[in-house]
Short mmCIF file of C-alpha atoms in Angstrom, two decimals:
data_model
loop_
_atom_site.label_atom_id
_atom_site.label_comp_id
_atom_site.label_asym_id
_atom_site.label_seq_id
_atom_site.Cartn_x
_atom_site.Cartn_y
_atom_site.Cartn_z
CA UNK A 226 116.15 111.37 87.51
CA UNK A 227 117.64 110.78 90.94
CA UNK A 228 118.56 113.56 93.40
CA UNK A 229 120.76 116.27 91.92
CA UNK A 230 124.50 116.31 92.70
CA UNK A 231 125.24 117.83 96.08
CA UNK A 232 126.84 121.24 96.28
CA UNK A 233 129.47 120.75 98.93
CA UNK A 234 131.12 117.30 98.89
CA UNK A 235 132.42 116.23 102.29
CA UNK A 236 130.14 118.57 104.22
CA UNK A 237 128.58 116.81 107.22
CA UNK A 238 124.94 116.04 106.41
CA UNK A 239 124.14 113.54 109.16
CA UNK A 240 125.52 113.93 112.68
CA UNK A 241 125.03 111.70 115.71
CA UNK A 242 126.38 113.32 118.90
CA UNK A 243 126.64 111.09 122.00
CA UNK A 244 123.36 109.41 121.13
CA UNK A 245 121.85 106.91 123.56
CA UNK A 246 118.50 105.14 123.35
CA UNK A 247 116.94 103.24 126.23
CA UNK A 248 113.77 101.16 126.23
CA UNK A 249 113.01 100.85 129.94
CA UNK A 250 116.02 99.25 131.56
CA UNK A 251 117.42 98.04 128.25
CA UNK A 252 119.95 100.25 126.45
CA UNK A 253 119.71 99.64 122.70
CA UNK A 254 122.22 102.29 121.62
CA UNK A 255 124.94 103.65 123.88
CA UNK A 256 126.79 106.95 123.41
CA UNK A 257 127.22 106.87 119.62
CA UNK A 258 129.04 109.74 117.93
CA UNK A 259 129.23 109.56 114.15
CA UNK A 260 128.93 111.78 111.11
CA UNK A 261 128.25 111.17 107.43
CA UNK A 262 129.51 113.49 104.73
CA UNK A 263 127.63 114.85 101.76
CA UNK A 264 127.34 112.31 98.95
CA UNK A 265 128.95 109.60 101.06
CA UNK A 266 127.67 106.04 101.43
CA UNK A 267 128.06 104.82 105.01
CA UNK A 268 127.31 101.27 106.07
CA UNK A 269 126.18 100.29 109.54
CA UNK A 270 127.46 96.79 110.11
CA UNK A 271 126.66 94.57 113.04
CA UNK A 272 124.93 91.37 114.08
CA UNK A 273 121.19 91.26 114.74
CA UNK A 274 120.35 93.22 117.89
CA UNK A 275 123.45 95.43 117.67
CA UNK A 276 121.41 98.66 117.51
CA UNK A 277 121.53 99.39 113.74
CA UNK A 278 117.76 99.71 113.30
CA UNK A 279 117.36 101.74 116.51
CA UNK A 280 120.04 104.14 115.30
CA UNK A 281 118.28 104.46 111.94
CA UNK A 282 114.88 104.92 113.58
CA UNK A 283 116.21 107.76 115.70
CA UNK A 284 117.57 109.41 112.58
CA UNK A 285 114.24 109.13 110.74
CA UNK A 286 112.22 110.40 113.72
CA UNK A 287 110.54 107.10 114.48
CA UNK A 288 112.25 107.08 117.90
CA UNK A 289 113.51 110.01 119.93
CA UNK A 290 116.96 109.66 121.53
CA UNK A 291 117.08 109.29 125.32
CA UNK A 292 120.30 111.31 125.34
CA UNK A 293 122.42 113.15 122.80
CA UNK A 294 121.59 115.00 119.59
CA UNK A 295 121.02 114.09 115.96
CA UNK A 296 121.15 116.53 113.07
CA UNK A 297 120.16 116.07 109.45
CA UNK A 298 121.29 118.80 107.07
CA UNK A 299 121.75 120.99 110.15
CA UNK A 300 118.24 120.35 111.50
CA UNK A 301 117.91 118.88 114.98
CA UNK A 302 115.68 115.79 114.73
CA UNK A 303 113.98 116.57 118.06
CA UNK A 304 113.67 120.37 117.92
CA UNK A 305 113.05 120.65 114.16
CA UNK A 306 111.59 117.24 113.35
CA UNK A 307 109.58 118.23 110.27
CA UNK A 308 112.49 120.05 108.62
CA UNK A 309 114.81 117.12 109.36
CA UNK A 310 112.35 114.52 108.04
CA UNK A 311 111.80 116.52 104.84
CA UNK A 312 115.47 115.88 103.98
CA UNK A 313 115.21 112.11 104.43
CA UNK A 314 114.03 109.28 102.22
CA UNK A 315 113.57 106.10 104.23
CA UNK A 316 113.18 102.45 103.27
CA UNK A 317 112.30 100.39 106.38
CA UNK A 318 113.51 96.81 106.61
CA UNK A 319 110.14 95.20 105.87
CA UNK A 320 109.51 97.41 102.79
CA UNK A 321 106.04 98.45 104.02
CA UNK A 322 103.64 99.52 101.27
CA UNK A 323 99.90 100.14 101.04
CA UNK A 324 98.65 96.95 99.43
CA UNK A 325 95.24 98.38 98.52
CA UNK A 326 96.84 101.03 96.31
CA UNK A 327 98.24 100.80 92.81
CA UNK A 328 101.84 101.89 92.19
CA UNK A 329 100.61 104.94 90.27
CA UNK A 330 98.53 105.98 93.30
CA UNK A 331 101.10 105.17 95.95
CA UNK A 332 104.06 107.15 94.60
CA UNK A 333 102.16 110.47 94.20
CA UNK A 334 100.66 109.91 97.66
CA UNK A 335 104.10 109.56 99.22
CA UNK A 336 105.45 112.56 97.29
CA UNK A 337 102.54 114.72 98.50
CA UNK A 338 102.92 113.40 102.04
CA UNK A 339 106.56 114.48 102.04
CA UNK A 340 105.46 118.00 101.19
CA UNK A 341 106.22 118.06 97.46
CA UNK A 342 104.41 120.74 95.47
CA UNK A 343 101.34 119.29 93.70
CA UNK A 344 102.48 120.52 90.29
CA UNK A 345 105.91 118.91 90.67
CA UNK A 346 104.57 115.49 91.67
CA UNK A 347 103.84 113.96 88.20
CA UNK A 348 107.33 114.79 86.89
CA UNK A 349 108.99 113.47 90.07
CA UNK A 350 106.98 110.24 89.90
CA UNK A 351 107.85 109.85 86.21
CA UNK A 352 111.54 110.19 87.03
CA UNK A 353 111.63 107.51 89.75
CA UNK A 354 109.46 105.21 87.65
CA UNK A 355 112.00 105.49 84.84
CA UNK A 356 115.12 105.16 87.00
CA UNK A 357 113.75 102.15 88.87
CA UNK A 358 112.13 100.53 85.80
CA UNK A 359 108.64 100.47 87.29
CA UNK A 360 106.69 101.39 84.13
CA UNK A 361 105.30 97.91 83.54
CA UNK A 362 103.80 97.61 87.04
CA UNK A 363 102.53 101.17 87.32
CA UNK A 364 98.88 100.12 87.12
CA UNK A 365 99.29 96.95 89.15
CA UNK A 366 97.84 96.71 92.67
CA UNK A 367 100.77 96.64 95.09
CA UNK A 368 99.50 93.43 96.72
CA UNK A 369 100.17 91.57 93.45
CA UNK A 370 103.82 92.63 93.09
CA UNK A 371 106.77 90.26 93.42
CA UNK A 372 109.24 90.80 96.24
CA UNK A 373 111.72 92.41 93.87
CA UNK A 374 109.20 94.91 92.57
CA UNK A 375 107.99 95.66 96.11
CA UNK A 376 111.54 96.50 97.06
CA UNK A 377 111.92 98.78 94.03
CA UNK A 378 108.64 100.55 94.84
CA UNK A 379 109.84 100.96 98.44
CA UNK A 380 113.04 102.62 97.20
CA UNK A 381 111.05 104.74 94.71
CA UNK A 382 108.83 106.12 97.48
CA UNK A 383 111.95 107.09 99.42
CA UNK A 384 113.50 108.91 96.44
CA UNK A 385 110.42 110.51 94.90
CA UNK A 386 110.72 113.78 96.85
CA UNK A 387 114.43 114.08 95.99
CA UNK A 388 115.82 113.80 99.52
CA UNK A 389 119.39 114.73 100.36
CA UNK A 390 119.70 111.69 102.66
CA UNK A 391 118.59 108.15 101.81
CA UNK A 392 118.29 105.69 104.70
CA UNK A 393 118.08 101.98 103.92
CA UNK A 394 117.51 99.41 106.65
CA UNK A 395 118.74 95.98 105.51
CA UNK A 396 117.87 96.74 101.88
CA UNK A 397 118.71 93.33 100.42
CA UNK A 398 116.96 91.18 103.00
CA UNK A 399 115.03 88.38 101.31
CA UNK A 400 116.05 89.28 97.76
CA UNK A 401 117.36 86.83 95.15
CA UNK A 402 120.94 87.24 93.77
CA UNK A 403 119.85 89.25 90.71
CA UNK A 404 117.82 91.65 92.85
CA UNK A 405 120.74 92.03 95.27
CA UNK A 406 123.02 93.02 92.37
CA UNK A 407 120.40 95.50 91.09
CA UNK A 408 120.06 97.06 94.54
CA UNK A 409 123.82 97.27 94.92
CA UNK A 410 124.15 99.03 91.57
CA UNK A 411 121.32 101.38 92.39
CA UNK A 412 122.84 102.45 95.71
CA UNK A 413 126.31 102.80 94.15
CA UNK A 414 124.72 104.95 91.45
CA UNK A 415 123.56 107.37 94.11
CA UNK A 416 127.12 108.05 95.32
CA UNK A 417 127.88 111.75 95.05
CA UNK A 418 124.22 112.63 94.46
CA UNK A 419 122.70 111.62 97.76
CA UNK A 420 124.07 110.82 101.18
CA UNK A 421 123.26 107.18 101.89
CA UNK A 422 123.14 105.44 105.25
CA UNK A 423 122.48 101.73 105.02
CA UNK A 424 122.46 98.97 107.57
CA UNK A 425 123.32 95.36 106.97
CA UNK A 426 124.60 92.32 108.75
CA UNK A 427 126.10 90.92 105.55
CA UNK A 428 129.84 91.66 105.29
CA UNK A 429 130.19 91.20 101.52
CA UNK A 430 127.28 93.48 100.81
CA UNK A 431 128.74 96.27 102.92
CA UNK A 432 132.21 95.76 101.44
CA UNK A 433 130.94 96.15 97.87
CA UNK A 434 128.68 99.16 98.36
CA UNK A 435 129.87 101.60 101.01
CA UNK A 436 132.62 104.23 101.23
CA UNK A 437 132.96 103.91 105.00
CA UNK A 438 131.76 101.33 107.47
CA UNK A 439 130.67 101.79 111.09
CA UNK A 440 130.73 98.59 113.13
CA UNK A 441 128.24 98.25 115.98
CA UNK A 442 128.06 95.64 118.67
CA UNK A 443 125.58 95.50 121.57
CA UNK A 444 124.60 99.13 121.00
CA UNK A 445 128.16 100.48 121.00
CA UNK A 446 130.00 101.94 118.02
CA UNK A 447 133.28 100.02 117.89
CA UNK A 448 134.96 101.68 114.94
CA UNK A 449 134.43 103.70 111.75
CA UNK A 450 136.73 102.84 108.85
CA UNK A 451 137.13 103.90 105.26
CA UNK A 452 136.85 100.93 102.89
CA UNK A 453 140.09 102.00 101.23
CA UNK A 454 141.97 101.37 104.46
CA UNK A 455 140.06 98.15 105.17
CA UNK A 456 141.23 95.49 102.68
CA UNK A 457 139.75 92.66 104.75
CA UNK A 458 136.47 93.62 106.38
CA UNK A 459 135.89 90.09 107.63
CA UNK A 460 139.16 90.07 109.52
CA UNK A 461 138.43 93.51 111.01
CA UNK A 462 134.96 92.46 112.09
CA UNK A 463 136.19 89.25 113.71
CA UNK A 464 138.98 91.09 115.54
CA UNK A 465 136.42 93.50 117.03
CA UNK A 466 133.54 91.12 117.67
CA UNK B 131 95.22 121.44 105.55
CA UNK B 132 96.70 120.07 102.32
CA UNK B 133 98.32 117.29 104.33
CA UNK B 134 94.97 116.47 105.90
CA UNK B 135 93.41 116.33 102.42
CA UNK B 136 96.12 113.95 101.14
CA UNK B 137 95.76 111.67 104.18
CA UNK B 138 91.96 111.78 104.15
CA UNK B 139 91.82 110.74 100.48
CA UNK B 140 93.97 107.75 101.33
CA UNK B 141 91.76 106.86 104.31
CA UNK B 142 88.56 107.10 102.28
CA UNK B 143 90.14 104.97 99.56
CA UNK B 144 91.14 102.38 102.17
CA UNK B 145 87.70 102.43 103.80
CA UNK B 146 85.71 102.04 100.62
CA UNK B 147 87.95 99.41 99.03
CA UNK B 148 87.59 97.23 102.10
CA UNK B 149 84.77 94.67 102.37
CA UNK B 150 84.24 95.81 105.98
CA UNK B 151 82.52 99.00 104.77
CA UNK B 152 80.02 97.03 102.71
CA UNK B 153 79.31 94.42 105.37
CA UNK B 154 78.79 97.14 108.00
CA UNK B 155 76.55 99.13 105.62
CA UNK B 156 74.51 96.03 104.78
CA UNK B 157 73.96 95.13 108.44
CA UNK B 158 73.11 98.72 109.37
CA UNK B 159 70.60 99.29 106.56
CA UNK B 160 68.97 95.88 107.03
CA UNK B 161 68.48 96.22 110.79
CA UNK B 162 67.53 99.93 110.71
CA UNK B 163 65.11 99.34 107.84
CA UNK B 164 63.54 96.37 109.60
CA UNK B 165 63.16 98.37 112.83
CA UNK B 166 61.64 101.33 110.99
CA UNK B 167 59.09 99.18 109.12
CA UNK B 168 58.15 97.26 112.25
CA UNK B 169 57.74 100.33 114.45
CA UNK B 170 55.77 102.16 111.77
CA UNK B 171 53.32 99.34 111.11
CA UNK B 172 52.93 98.47 114.81
CA UNK B 173 52.49 101.98 116.22
CA UNK B 174 51.23 103.84 113.13
CA UNK B 175 52.83 106.98 114.62
CA UNK B 176 54.99 109.25 112.45
CA UNK B 177 58.11 109.49 114.62
CA UNK B 178 61.58 107.94 114.70
CA UNK B 179 62.17 107.66 118.46
CA UNK B 180 62.38 103.88 118.41
CA UNK B 181 64.54 103.90 115.28
CA UNK B 182 66.99 106.38 116.83
CA UNK B 183 67.44 104.15 119.89
CA UNK B 184 67.96 101.18 117.60
CA UNK B 185 70.60 103.10 115.57
CA UNK B 186 72.26 104.09 118.87
CA UNK B 187 72.73 100.39 119.65
CA UNK B 188 73.83 99.64 116.08
CA UNK B 189 76.52 102.33 116.27
CA UNK B 190 77.82 100.92 119.55
CA UNK B 191 78.13 97.51 117.90
CA UNK B 192 79.37 98.57 114.45
CA UNK B 193 81.75 101.49 115.08
CA UNK B 194 84.39 99.20 116.69
CA UNK B 195 84.40 97.17 113.46
CA UNK B 196 84.93 100.35 111.42
CA UNK B 197 87.69 101.83 113.61
CA UNK B 198 89.56 98.66 114.59
CA UNK B 199 91.77 98.69 111.50
CA UNK B 200 92.66 102.40 111.43
CA UNK B 201 95.96 102.27 113.31
CA UNK B 202 96.16 98.59 114.24
CA UNK B 203 96.47 97.53 110.60
CA UNK B 204 99.13 100.18 109.93
CA UNK B 205 101.11 98.93 112.92
CA UNK B 206 100.75 95.30 111.82
CA UNK B 207 101.93 96.00 108.25
CA UNK B 208 104.60 98.52 109.38
CA UNK B 209 103.11 101.25 107.15
CA UNK B 210 102.70 103.40 110.26
CA UNK B 211 106.49 103.86 110.03
CA UNK B 212 105.99 105.55 106.64
CA UNK B 213 103.50 108.00 108.15
CA UNK B 214 105.41 108.72 111.34
CA UNK B 215 108.68 109.39 109.51
CA UNK B 216 107.04 111.75 107.01
CA UNK B 217 107.28 115.50 107.68
CA UNK B 218 103.75 115.77 109.06
CA UNK B 219 102.31 116.33 112.53
CA UNK B 220 100.68 113.42 114.33
CA UNK B 221 97.43 115.33 114.72
CA UNK B 222 96.85 115.31 110.93
CA UNK B 223 97.26 111.54 110.86
CA UNK B 224 94.81 111.17 113.75
CA UNK B 225 92.26 113.55 112.21
CA UNK B 226 92.43 111.76 108.86
CA UNK B 227 91.83 108.38 110.52
CA UNK B 228 88.98 109.79 112.59
CA UNK B 229 87.29 111.55 109.65
CA UNK B 230 87.79 108.49 107.44
CA UNK B 231 85.88 106.34 109.94
CA UNK B 232 83.28 109.05 110.58
CA UNK B 233 82.61 109.45 106.85
CA UNK B 234 81.20 105.94 106.62
CA UNK B 235 78.91 106.49 109.63
CA UNK B 236 77.71 109.82 108.23
CA UNK B 237 76.91 108.12 104.92
CA UNK B 238 74.86 105.50 106.77
CA UNK B 239 73.01 108.20 108.72
CA UNK B 240 72.32 110.03 105.45
CA UNK B 241 70.93 106.81 103.98
CA UNK B 242 68.64 106.49 107.00
CA UNK B 243 67.08 109.90 106.23
CA UNK B 244 65.01 108.02 103.65
CA UNK B 245 62.89 107.04 106.70
CA UNK B 246 62.14 110.75 107.25
CA UNK B 247 61.09 111.05 103.60
CA UNK B 248 58.64 108.16 104.03
CA UNK B 249 57.14 109.73 107.18
CA UNK B 250 56.92 113.07 105.39
CA UNK B 251 55.12 111.51 102.42
CA UNK B 252 52.56 109.55 104.38
CA UNK B 253 52.21 111.51 107.65
CA UNK B 254 52.86 114.72 109.50
CA UNK B 255 56.02 114.11 111.59
CA UNK B 256 57.27 116.54 114.27
CA UNK B 257 60.65 117.60 112.85
CA UNK B 258 62.20 118.92 116.11
CA UNK B 259 62.83 115.52 117.73
CA UNK B 260 63.89 114.12 114.36
CA UNK B 261 66.47 116.90 113.91
CA UNK B 262 67.56 116.44 117.53
CA UNK B 263 67.86 112.70 117.02
CA UNK B 264 70.13 113.08 114.00
CA UNK B 265 72.28 115.64 115.84
CA UNK B 266 72.58 113.20 118.75
CA UNK B 267 73.54 110.36 116.41
CA UNK B 268 76.17 112.53 114.74
CA UNK B 269 77.66 113.57 118.10
CA UNK B 270 77.54 109.97 119.31
CA UNK B 271 79.28 108.81 116.12
CA UNK B 272 82.04 111.41 116.68
CA UNK B 273 82.66 110.21 120.23
CA UNK B 274 82.57 106.51 119.35
CA UNK B 275 84.82 106.98 116.28
CA UNK B 276 87.33 108.98 118.37
CA UNK B 277 87.38 106.36 121.16
CA UNK B 278 87.66 103.52 118.61
CA UNK B 279 90.56 105.30 116.91
CA UNK B 280 92.26 105.74 120.28
CA UNK B 281 92.05 102.02 121.05
CA UNK B 282 93.28 101.17 117.57
CA UNK B 283 96.35 103.36 118.12
CA UNK B 284 97.31 101.36 121.19
CA UNK B 285 97.58 97.90 119.63
CA UNK B 286 98.53 96.14 116.41
CA UNK B 287 95.80 93.56 116.86
CA UNK B 288 92.51 94.57 115.23
CA UNK B 289 90.44 92.14 117.31
CA UNK B 290 91.89 93.55 120.52
CA UNK B 291 91.12 97.09 119.31
CA UNK B 292 87.52 96.15 118.47
CA UNK B 293 86.96 94.29 121.74
CA UNK B 294 88.43 97.12 123.84
CA UNK B 295 86.32 99.70 121.98
CA UNK B 296 83.14 97.67 122.41
CA UNK B 297 83.90 97.17 126.09
CA UNK B 298 84.43 100.91 126.56
CA UNK B 299 81.21 101.77 124.74
CA UNK B 300 79.20 99.30 126.81
CA UNK B 301 80.71 100.59 130.06
CA UNK B 302 79.81 104.15 129.08
CA UNK B 303 76.31 103.05 128.07
CA UNK B 304 75.64 101.47 131.44
CA UNK B 305 77.60 103.99 133.55
CA UNK B 306 74.42 105.48 135.03
CA UNK B 307 73.24 102.03 136.20
CA UNK B 308 76.38 101.72 138.34
CA UNK B 309 75.47 105.04 139.97
CA UNK B 310 72.60 103.36 141.86
CA UNK B 311 75.03 101.43 144.02
CA UNK B 312 77.49 104.27 144.60
CA UNK B 313 77.40 106.91 147.34
CA UNK B 314 77.00 110.61 146.59
CA UNK B 315 78.73 112.54 145.09
CA UNK B 316 80.56 109.79 143.13
CA UNK B 317 77.23 108.59 141.75
CA UNK B 318 76.83 111.93 139.96
CA UNK B 319 80.09 111.39 138.12
CA UNK B 320 78.85 108.07 136.75
CA UNK B 321 75.44 109.50 135.86
CA UNK B 322 77.19 112.23 133.89
CA UNK B 323 79.43 109.74 132.11
CA UNK B 324 76.47 107.86 130.69
CA UNK B 325 76.14 107.73 126.90
CA UNK B 326 72.41 107.11 126.98
CA UNK B 327 71.80 109.80 129.60
CA UNK B 328 73.13 112.42 127.20
CA UNK B 329 71.43 110.86 124.17
CA UNK B 330 67.80 110.49 125.24
CA UNK B 331 67.00 114.23 125.67
CA UNK B 332 67.88 114.97 122.03
CA UNK B 333 65.48 112.32 120.76
CA UNK B 334 62.62 113.76 122.81
CA UNK B 335 63.28 117.16 121.22
CA UNK B 336 65.22 118.76 124.12
CA UNK B 337 68.59 120.28 123.39
CA UNK B 338 70.95 120.90 126.34
CA UNK B 339 74.38 122.42 125.90
CA UNK B 340 75.68 120.07 128.61
CA UNK B 341 74.79 117.10 126.38
CA UNK B 342 76.49 118.65 123.34
CA UNK B 343 79.48 119.50 125.55
CA UNK B 344 79.72 115.92 126.79
CA UNK B 345 80.07 114.48 123.30
CA UNK B 346 82.39 117.20 122.00
CA UNK B 347 84.66 117.13 125.06
CA UNK B 348 84.89 113.33 124.92
CA UNK B 349 85.69 113.41 121.21
CA UNK B 350 88.42 116.04 121.54
CA UNK B 351 89.93 114.30 124.56
CA UNK B 352 90.09 110.95 122.74
CA UNK B 353 91.67 112.56 119.66
CA UNK B 354 94.21 114.38 121.83
CA UNK B 355 95.14 111.13 123.62
CA UNK B 356 95.50 109.34 120.27
CA UNK B 357 97.90 112.04 119.06
CA UNK B 358 99.85 111.71 122.33
CA UNK B 359 100.00 107.94 121.93
CA UNK B 360 101.52 108.36 118.47
CA UNK B 361 103.94 111.06 119.59
CA UNK B 362 105.22 108.91 122.47
CA UNK B 363 108.22 107.26 120.84
#
């Protein structure tokens, strides 16, 4: 079972407030203000190097913002980092997994690491294994898994503790067409149950999955549009970029 | 503490499913056993002084191989991102890595206590310097594991981590030699930094708090710096 339906649809769960990130003299993200509502799927769209991953890494606590504030479910990511991180499930771009573990060892490890009660772990693992169809590879060493299964295990580890926010960094990178469709369906299936923030540089992918799109270029947020009012995302992107 | 337990189990699993642990154990037991047999048959004296000095050198050479992967491998494979974005404090991650590396060294030291059993069976060894020697080796292992973990947290290249750790250990070993060419009072600083200078008294059966303090302070400082290195984002 995936995260339970959220109580207050439309309530702001993720908030970026004038967020800037500098690495030395280089400014990766510049003065971004953005919010994501409860149960909403927001896409971060932009070319490589536009600041999508940096923005995501600040949200997940991997980087701290140089300026501005970020809140997740009301928790400040700098002042209350542990509380904020507890609300997030994160799938990094490279789908990192512990290759020396088996799937049945890795998922309980990640659930425990995210603070889940020991007694609740087996049921939670069973639920993500069922929803992501991982039963047949449960005993397999992770190093032997195909790319598609690795990606599913990466998503399972992000969902196992039932987060209210799921963050996906380029989730379909390197997948074959069938796996891309599966991922798309999975993320769409989370709509209304979990707030999803996903980055991509592929226009069609964003257009088919998200409720709203935020377009980034050279670290700046150019626009945020609802997909309903954006019939031609390609045209919009070209007009801005 | 539960978080530490979860992380430590993972570290121990990683350590003991890696061939490095078995290669290191094989080298350690072979060389230590050879040294013990040789010193026993040559001197026919029931003590472990020579063996302790040999293990001291072995730890300096082998601990970098044990600690090099702790953070460097996680950086290389991006799994460090999973740990650093989990709702846990950096210090638990550092302690788990440190204890995971230390566990292997402690196991090796425990295996070497079979030498004490042999001396006990066939002779009448003085247990004070033997106890002191094992305490010194344990404290040395703590300091080396902490410094090795620190270097591993600063790079994603395991070879660089191992080389930097080995270089640091050798510099600390020979720090008192440099003191001969330095003016007072700087020479005292280098004498007091020496690994061997704080190790030898234990093996001769003398226990000084300053020696214990040296190893414990160094260990805590290295662990603190590792946690700072991880927290610096």
